XYZ file of C-alpha atoms in Angstrom:
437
model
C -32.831 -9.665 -7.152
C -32.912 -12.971 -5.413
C -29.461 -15.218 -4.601
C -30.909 -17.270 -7.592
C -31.091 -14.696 -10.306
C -27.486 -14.087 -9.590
C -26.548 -17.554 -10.866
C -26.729 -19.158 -14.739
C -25.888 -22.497 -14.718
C -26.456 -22.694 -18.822
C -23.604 -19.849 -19.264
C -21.431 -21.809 -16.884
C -21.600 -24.595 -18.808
C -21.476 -22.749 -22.318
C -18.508 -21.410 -21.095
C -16.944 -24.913 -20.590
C -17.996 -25.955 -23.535
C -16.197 -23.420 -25.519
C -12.645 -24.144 -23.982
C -12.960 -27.464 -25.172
C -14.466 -27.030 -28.478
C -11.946 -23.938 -29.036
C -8.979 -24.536 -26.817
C -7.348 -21.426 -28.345
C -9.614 -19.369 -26.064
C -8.068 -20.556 -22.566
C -5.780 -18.041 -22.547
C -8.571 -15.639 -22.950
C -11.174 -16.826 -20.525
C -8.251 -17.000 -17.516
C -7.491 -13.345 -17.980
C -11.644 -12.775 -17.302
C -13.129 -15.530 -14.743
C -11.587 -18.130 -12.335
C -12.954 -21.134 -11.198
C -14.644 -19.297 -8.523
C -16.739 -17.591 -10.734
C -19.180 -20.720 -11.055
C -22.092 -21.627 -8.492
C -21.422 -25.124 -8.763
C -17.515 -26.444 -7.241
C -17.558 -29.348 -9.620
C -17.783 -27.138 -12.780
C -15.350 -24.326 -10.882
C -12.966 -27.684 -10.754
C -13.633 -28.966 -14.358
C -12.859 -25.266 -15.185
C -9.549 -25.529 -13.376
C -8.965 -28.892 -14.944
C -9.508 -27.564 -18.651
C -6.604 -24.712 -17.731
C -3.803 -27.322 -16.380
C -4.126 -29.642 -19.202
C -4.843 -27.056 -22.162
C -1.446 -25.237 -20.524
C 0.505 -28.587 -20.240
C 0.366 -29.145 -24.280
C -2.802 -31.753 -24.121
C -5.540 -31.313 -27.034
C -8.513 -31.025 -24.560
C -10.872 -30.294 -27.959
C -9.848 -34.770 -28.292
C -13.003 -35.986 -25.877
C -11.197 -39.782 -26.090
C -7.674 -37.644 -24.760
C -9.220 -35.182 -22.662
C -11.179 -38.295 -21.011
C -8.572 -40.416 -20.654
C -6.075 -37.485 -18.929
C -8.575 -36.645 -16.378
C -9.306 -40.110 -15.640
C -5.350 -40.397 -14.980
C -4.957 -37.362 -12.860
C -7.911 -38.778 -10.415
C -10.026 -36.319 -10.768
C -13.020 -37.368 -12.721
C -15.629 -38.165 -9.695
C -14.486 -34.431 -8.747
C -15.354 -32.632 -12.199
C -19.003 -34.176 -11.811
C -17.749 -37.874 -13.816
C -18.858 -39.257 -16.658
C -22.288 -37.407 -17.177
C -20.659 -34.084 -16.760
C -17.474 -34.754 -19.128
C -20.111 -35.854 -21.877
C -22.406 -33.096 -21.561
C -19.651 -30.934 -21.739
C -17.829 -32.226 -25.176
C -21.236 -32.516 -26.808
C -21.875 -28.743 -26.266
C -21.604 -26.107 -29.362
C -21.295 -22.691 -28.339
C -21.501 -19.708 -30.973
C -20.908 -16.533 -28.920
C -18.571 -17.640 -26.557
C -17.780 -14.274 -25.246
C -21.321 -13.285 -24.233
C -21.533 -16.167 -21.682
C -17.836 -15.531 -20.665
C -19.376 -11.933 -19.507
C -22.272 -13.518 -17.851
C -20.406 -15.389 -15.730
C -17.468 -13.105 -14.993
C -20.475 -10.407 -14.431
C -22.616 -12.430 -11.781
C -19.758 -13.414 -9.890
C -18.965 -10.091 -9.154
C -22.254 -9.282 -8.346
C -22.271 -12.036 -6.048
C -19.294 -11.103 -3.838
C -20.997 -7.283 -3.723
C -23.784 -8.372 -2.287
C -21.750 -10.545 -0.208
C -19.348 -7.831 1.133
C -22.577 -6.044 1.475
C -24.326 -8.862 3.957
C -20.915 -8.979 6.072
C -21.471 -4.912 6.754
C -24.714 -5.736 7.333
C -24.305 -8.711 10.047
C -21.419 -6.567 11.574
C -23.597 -3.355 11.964
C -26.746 -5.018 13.669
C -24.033 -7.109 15.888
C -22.962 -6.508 19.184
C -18.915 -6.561 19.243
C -18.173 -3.278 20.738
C -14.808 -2.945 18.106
C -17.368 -2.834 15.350
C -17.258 1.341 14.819
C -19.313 2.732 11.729
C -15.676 3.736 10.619
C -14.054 0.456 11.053
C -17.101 -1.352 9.179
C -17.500 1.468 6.421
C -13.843 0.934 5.435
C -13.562 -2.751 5.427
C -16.818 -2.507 3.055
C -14.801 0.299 1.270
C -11.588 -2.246 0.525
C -13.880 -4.882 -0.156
C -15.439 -3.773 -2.637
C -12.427 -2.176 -4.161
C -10.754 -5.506 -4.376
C -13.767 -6.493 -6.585
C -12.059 -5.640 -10.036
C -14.503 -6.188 -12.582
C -12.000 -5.597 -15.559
C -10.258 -8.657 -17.074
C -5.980 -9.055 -16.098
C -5.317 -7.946 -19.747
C -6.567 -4.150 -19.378
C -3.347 -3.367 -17.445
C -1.083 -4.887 -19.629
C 1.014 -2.689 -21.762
C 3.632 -2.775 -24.158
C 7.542 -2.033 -23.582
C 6.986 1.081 -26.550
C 4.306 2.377 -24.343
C 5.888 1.649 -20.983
C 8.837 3.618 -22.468
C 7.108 6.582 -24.106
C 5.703 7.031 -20.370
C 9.112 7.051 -18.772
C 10.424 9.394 -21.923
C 7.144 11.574 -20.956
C 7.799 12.060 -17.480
C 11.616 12.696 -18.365
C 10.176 15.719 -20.714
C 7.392 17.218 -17.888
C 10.424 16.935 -15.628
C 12.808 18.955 -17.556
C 10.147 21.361 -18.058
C 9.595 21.806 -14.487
C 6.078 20.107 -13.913
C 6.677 19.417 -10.017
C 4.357 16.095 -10.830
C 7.224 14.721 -12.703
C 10.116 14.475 -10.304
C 10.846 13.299 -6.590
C 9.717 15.657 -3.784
C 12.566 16.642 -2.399
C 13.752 15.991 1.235
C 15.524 19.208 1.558
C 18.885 17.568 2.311
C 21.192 17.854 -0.440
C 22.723 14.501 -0.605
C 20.318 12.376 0.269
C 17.972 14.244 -2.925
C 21.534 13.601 -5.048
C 21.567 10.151 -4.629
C 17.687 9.610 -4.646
C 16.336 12.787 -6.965
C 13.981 12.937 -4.044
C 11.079 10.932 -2.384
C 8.768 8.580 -5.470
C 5.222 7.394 -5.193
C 5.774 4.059 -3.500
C 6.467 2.555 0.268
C 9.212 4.276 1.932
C 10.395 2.721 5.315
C 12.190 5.455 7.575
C 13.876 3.763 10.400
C 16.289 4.478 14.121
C 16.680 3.502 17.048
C 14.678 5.500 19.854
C 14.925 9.462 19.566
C 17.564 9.235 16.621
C 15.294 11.250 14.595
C 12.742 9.246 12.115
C 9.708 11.376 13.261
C 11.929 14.695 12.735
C 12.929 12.785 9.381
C 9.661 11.980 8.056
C 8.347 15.531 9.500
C 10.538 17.701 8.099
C 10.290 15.928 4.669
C 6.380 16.326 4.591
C 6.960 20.194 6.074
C 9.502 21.214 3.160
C 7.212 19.834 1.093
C 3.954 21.345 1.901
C 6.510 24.981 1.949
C 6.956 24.280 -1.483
C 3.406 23.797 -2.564
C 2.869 20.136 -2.159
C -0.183 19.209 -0.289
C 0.908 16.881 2.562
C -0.973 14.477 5.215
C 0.886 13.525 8.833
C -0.222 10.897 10.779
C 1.120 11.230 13.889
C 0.010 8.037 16.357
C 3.135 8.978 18.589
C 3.567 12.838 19.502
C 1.191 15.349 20.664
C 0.024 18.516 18.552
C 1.616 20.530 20.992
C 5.008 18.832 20.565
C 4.530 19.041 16.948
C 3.774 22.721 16.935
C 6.791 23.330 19.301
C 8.813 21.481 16.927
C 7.592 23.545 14.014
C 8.320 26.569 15.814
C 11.605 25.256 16.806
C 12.607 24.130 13.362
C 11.631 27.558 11.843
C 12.655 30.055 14.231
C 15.184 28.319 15.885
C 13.746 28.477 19.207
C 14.340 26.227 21.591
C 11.709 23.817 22.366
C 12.531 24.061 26.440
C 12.244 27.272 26.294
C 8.930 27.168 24.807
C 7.564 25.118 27.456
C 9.356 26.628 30.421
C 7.548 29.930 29.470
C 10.548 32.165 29.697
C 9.195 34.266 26.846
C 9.072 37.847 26.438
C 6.053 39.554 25.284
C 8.563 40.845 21.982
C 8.959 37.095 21.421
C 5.639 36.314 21.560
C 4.334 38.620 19.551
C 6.868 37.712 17.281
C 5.866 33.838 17.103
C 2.292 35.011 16.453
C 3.078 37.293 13.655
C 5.256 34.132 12.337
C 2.030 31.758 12.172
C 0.706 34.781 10.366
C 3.113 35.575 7.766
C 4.898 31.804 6.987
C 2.189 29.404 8.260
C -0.999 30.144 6.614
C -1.930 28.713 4.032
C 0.725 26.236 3.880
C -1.210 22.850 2.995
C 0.340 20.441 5.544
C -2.370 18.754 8.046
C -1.870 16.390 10.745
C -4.001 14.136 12.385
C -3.703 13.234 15.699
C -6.203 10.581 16.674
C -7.202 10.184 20.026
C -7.650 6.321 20.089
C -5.301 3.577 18.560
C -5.979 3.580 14.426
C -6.228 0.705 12.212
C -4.117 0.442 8.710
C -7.381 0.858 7.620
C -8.666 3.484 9.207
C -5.759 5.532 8.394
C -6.333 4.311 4.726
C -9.741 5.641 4.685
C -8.301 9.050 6.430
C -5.881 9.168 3.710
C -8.297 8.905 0.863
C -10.737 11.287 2.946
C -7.799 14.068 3.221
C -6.486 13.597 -0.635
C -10.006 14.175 -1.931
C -10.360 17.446 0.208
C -7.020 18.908 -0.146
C -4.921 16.884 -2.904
C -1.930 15.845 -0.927
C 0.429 14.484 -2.711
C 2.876 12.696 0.450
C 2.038 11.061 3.425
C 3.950 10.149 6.462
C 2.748 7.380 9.145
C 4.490 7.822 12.485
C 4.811 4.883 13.483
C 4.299 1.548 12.176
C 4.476 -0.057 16.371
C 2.022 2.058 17.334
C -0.855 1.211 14.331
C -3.637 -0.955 16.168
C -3.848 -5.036 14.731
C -6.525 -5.108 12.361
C -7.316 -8.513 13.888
C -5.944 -8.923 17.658
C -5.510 -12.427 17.417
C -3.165 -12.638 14.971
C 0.474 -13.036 16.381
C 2.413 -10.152 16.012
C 4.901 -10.771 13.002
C 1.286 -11.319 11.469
C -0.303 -8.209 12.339
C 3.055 -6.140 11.257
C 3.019 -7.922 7.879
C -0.309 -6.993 6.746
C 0.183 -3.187 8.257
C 2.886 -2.789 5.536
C 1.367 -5.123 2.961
C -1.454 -2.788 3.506
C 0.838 0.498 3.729
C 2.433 -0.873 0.290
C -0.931 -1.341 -1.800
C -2.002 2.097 -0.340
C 1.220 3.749 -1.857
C 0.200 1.992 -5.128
C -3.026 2.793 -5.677
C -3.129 6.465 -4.644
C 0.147 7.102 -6.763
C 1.988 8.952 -3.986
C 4.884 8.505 -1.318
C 3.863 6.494 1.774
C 6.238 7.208 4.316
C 6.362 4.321 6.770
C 8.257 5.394 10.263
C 9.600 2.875 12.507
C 11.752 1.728 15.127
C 14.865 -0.324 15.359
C 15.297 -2.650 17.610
C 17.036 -0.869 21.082
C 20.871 -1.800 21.604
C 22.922 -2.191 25.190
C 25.228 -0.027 25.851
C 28.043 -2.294 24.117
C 26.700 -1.781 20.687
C 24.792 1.568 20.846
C 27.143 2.765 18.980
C 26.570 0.230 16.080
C 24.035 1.319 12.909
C 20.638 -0.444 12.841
C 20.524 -3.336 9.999
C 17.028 -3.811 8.671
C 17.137 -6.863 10.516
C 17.080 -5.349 13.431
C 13.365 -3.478 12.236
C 10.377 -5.293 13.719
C 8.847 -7.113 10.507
C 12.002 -6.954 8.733
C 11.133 -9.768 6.111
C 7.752 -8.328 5.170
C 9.637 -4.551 5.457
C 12.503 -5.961 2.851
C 10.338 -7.524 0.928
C 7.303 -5.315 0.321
C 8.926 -1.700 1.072
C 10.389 0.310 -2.481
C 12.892 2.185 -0.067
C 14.554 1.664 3.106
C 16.096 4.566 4.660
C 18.171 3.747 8.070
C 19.187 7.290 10.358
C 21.671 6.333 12.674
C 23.425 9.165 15.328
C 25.795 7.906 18.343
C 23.894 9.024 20.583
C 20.670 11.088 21.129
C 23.323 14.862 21.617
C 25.084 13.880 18.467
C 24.793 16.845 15.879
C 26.055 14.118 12.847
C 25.264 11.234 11.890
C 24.284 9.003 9.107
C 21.582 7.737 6.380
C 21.953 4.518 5.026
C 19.669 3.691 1.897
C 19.966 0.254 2.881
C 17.172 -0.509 -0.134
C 16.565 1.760 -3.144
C 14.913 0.182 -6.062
C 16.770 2.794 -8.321
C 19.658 3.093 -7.202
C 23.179 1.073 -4.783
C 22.846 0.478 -1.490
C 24.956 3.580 0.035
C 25.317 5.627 3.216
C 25.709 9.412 3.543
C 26.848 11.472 6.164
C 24.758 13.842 7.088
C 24.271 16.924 10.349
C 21.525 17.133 12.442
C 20.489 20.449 14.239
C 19.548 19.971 17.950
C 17.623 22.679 18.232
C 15.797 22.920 14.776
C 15.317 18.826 15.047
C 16.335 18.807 11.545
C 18.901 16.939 8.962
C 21.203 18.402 6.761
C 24.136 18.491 4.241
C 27.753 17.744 5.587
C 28.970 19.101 2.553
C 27.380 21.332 -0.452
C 26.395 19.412 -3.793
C 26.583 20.819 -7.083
C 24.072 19.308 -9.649
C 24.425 18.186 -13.140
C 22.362 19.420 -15.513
């Protein structure tokens, strides 16, 4: 199929002709096409044209009116002028809704094959940065962010919206691990949040405060209890994550791990451990070699759900993700890392863990708890993230500290004390919680 078979002028124009001959159906043809959808920019503007007036109260099915309002706004030379206003009037259409189709249908095959030419020219071109990966997933979200059903197929209304929530309330109660938060393992903070919800999460400190032990142990508990997790680590080595596995489990000391002071008992020990509480547990990291894109790690994500189901993800960390595009500045780049973090959270259905760094502190106000104005990409972070979850510890030796849920779509901003193991690199519980039933 040729560039021109993906075109039809006549439905363009039927479909122009029906908004003004039934005005009632304006509503109707927004929630399907746009005025990209035509071939020609002078209809795509009469189409625009049609919408303003139709939704500012004017009778556009009056040709004297609908005449005399575009000749008033200025734009009648750019709707195609008098020729094209008169063709259009004089036009009867009986099936509206068949040509509404046509259009909406070759447009989107238009931007396929489009999406399809940029792989194309990017494949046989000679910019080194332009991996199979890198060009497979840009095709991948390209075409993804074709959607070829109309805005109205994901509205629903409040009674069904409600019987969902009153659903998941019901699988909850009955125990269906789907239902609920995954649980951080740290009484309090699961008190006040019932746990970690499919959305973007931002985990945040200042410099070896404890985010990646955060973010880590929430995936590990998680993957203990069944749930299938994914860690992207862009920051520590597998060995330092296995020592601080080990660590975290048996409570041996990482230093001691590396020095090699370990008896042959201990060892033998450790491996009977990885035996006995290790296998099988579905938590898998990935430790890239080379600098990752947002959406590289996308396509990893999708890759590692479809083999093994996870439900969580953690990212660590957001500074260390390469720029999509290098020559964006870098407030830029960070913005459309968590834009792009955000829209992964929401269509996969699962907890997106974002970990990141505050800003470092002099010595005056080290002491001082990070704001999440003091997060690199703080506007984009507040505005696109669902939580934001600030650790702060006086110092890197401090065995307590505090979490601030300095955003939490369902609940008050609040902070909660909370220990933190030196050896195990893990959080805790100042106090015990009972729960309500």
């Amino acid at each position: 199929m040729n560039r021109n078979q993906l075109r039809n002028e006549d439905a363009e124009r039927a479909v122009l002709g029906a908004m003004i001959c039934a005005p009632q159906l304006c509503d109707t043809i927004e929630t399907q096409i746009s005025a990209e959808a035509f071939t020609c920019a002078k209809r795509g503007r009469l189409f625009s044209t049609l919408i303003d007036l139709h939704a500012a109260g004017i009778p556009i099915d009056d040709p004297i009116v609908l005449l005399d309002r575009i000749e008033r706004t200025g734009r009648l030379e750019a709707v195609g002028g008098y020729p094209a206003i008169d063709e259009t009037t004089r036009r009867r259409v009986d099936n509206p809704h068949h040509y509404i189709d046509c259009v909406r249908d070759l447009y989107h095959r238009r931007r396929i094959v489009a999406a399809c030419q940029r792989a194309v020219d990017r494949c046989n071109g000679s910019n080194a940065d332009n991996q199979a990966d890198d060009i497979a997933e840009s095709l991948r979200a390209s075409l993804g962010a074709i959607d070829v059903g109309s805005l109205d197929d994901d509205v629903q209304s409040i009674a069904e919206i409600v019987k969902g929530s009153i659903d998941r309330a019901e699988r909850a109660a009955r125990g269906d691990a789907d239902a609920v938060g995954i649980p951080t393992t740290i009484d309090t903070i699961d008190r006040a949040t019932g746990g970690v919800f499919p959305g973007l999460t931002v985990i945040a400190a200042r410099p070896s405060m404890g985010k990646t032990a955060l973010g880590y142990q929430i995936l590990s508990s998680a993957a203990r209890a069944g749930t299938p997790a994914f860690f992207v680590s862009l920051e520590m080595t597998n060995d330092q994550i296995g020592d601080r596995t080990i660590a975290a489990d048996t409570g041996t000391n990482s230093m001691v791990l590396r020095s090699g002071r370990l008896s042959e008992e201990k060892l033998s020990s450790l491996r009977a451990y990885v035996e006995t509480d290790l296998a099988g547990v579905p938590l898998h990291v990935w430790r890239p070699k080379q600098p990752q894109t947002i959406e590289r790690i996308a396509a990893m994500t999708r890759l590692h759900i479809a083999r093994y189901g996870s439900r969580i993800v953690a990212i660590d960390h957001l500074l260390k993700i390469k720029p999509t595009d290098p020559r964006d500045v870098r407030h830029e780049q960070i913005a459309h890392i968590i834009s792009a973090a955000k829209n992964l959270a929401t269509e996969l259905d699962i907890p997106v863990l974002m970990l990141t760094q505050a800003k470092r502190k002099d010595n005056r106000t080290s002491d001082q708890a990070p704001t999440i104005d003091e997060l690199y990409g703080s506007s984009m972070i507040e505005a696109e993230a669902d939580d934001v979850w600030l650790i702060h510890r006086a110092d890197r030796d401090a065995e307590a500290g505090t979490i601030k849920l300095a955003k939490f779509r369902n609940g008050p901003v609040q902070t909660i004390d909370v220990s933190f193991d030196l050896v195990r690199t893990e959080f805790g519980s100042l106090k015990s919680v009972e729960w309500e039933g």
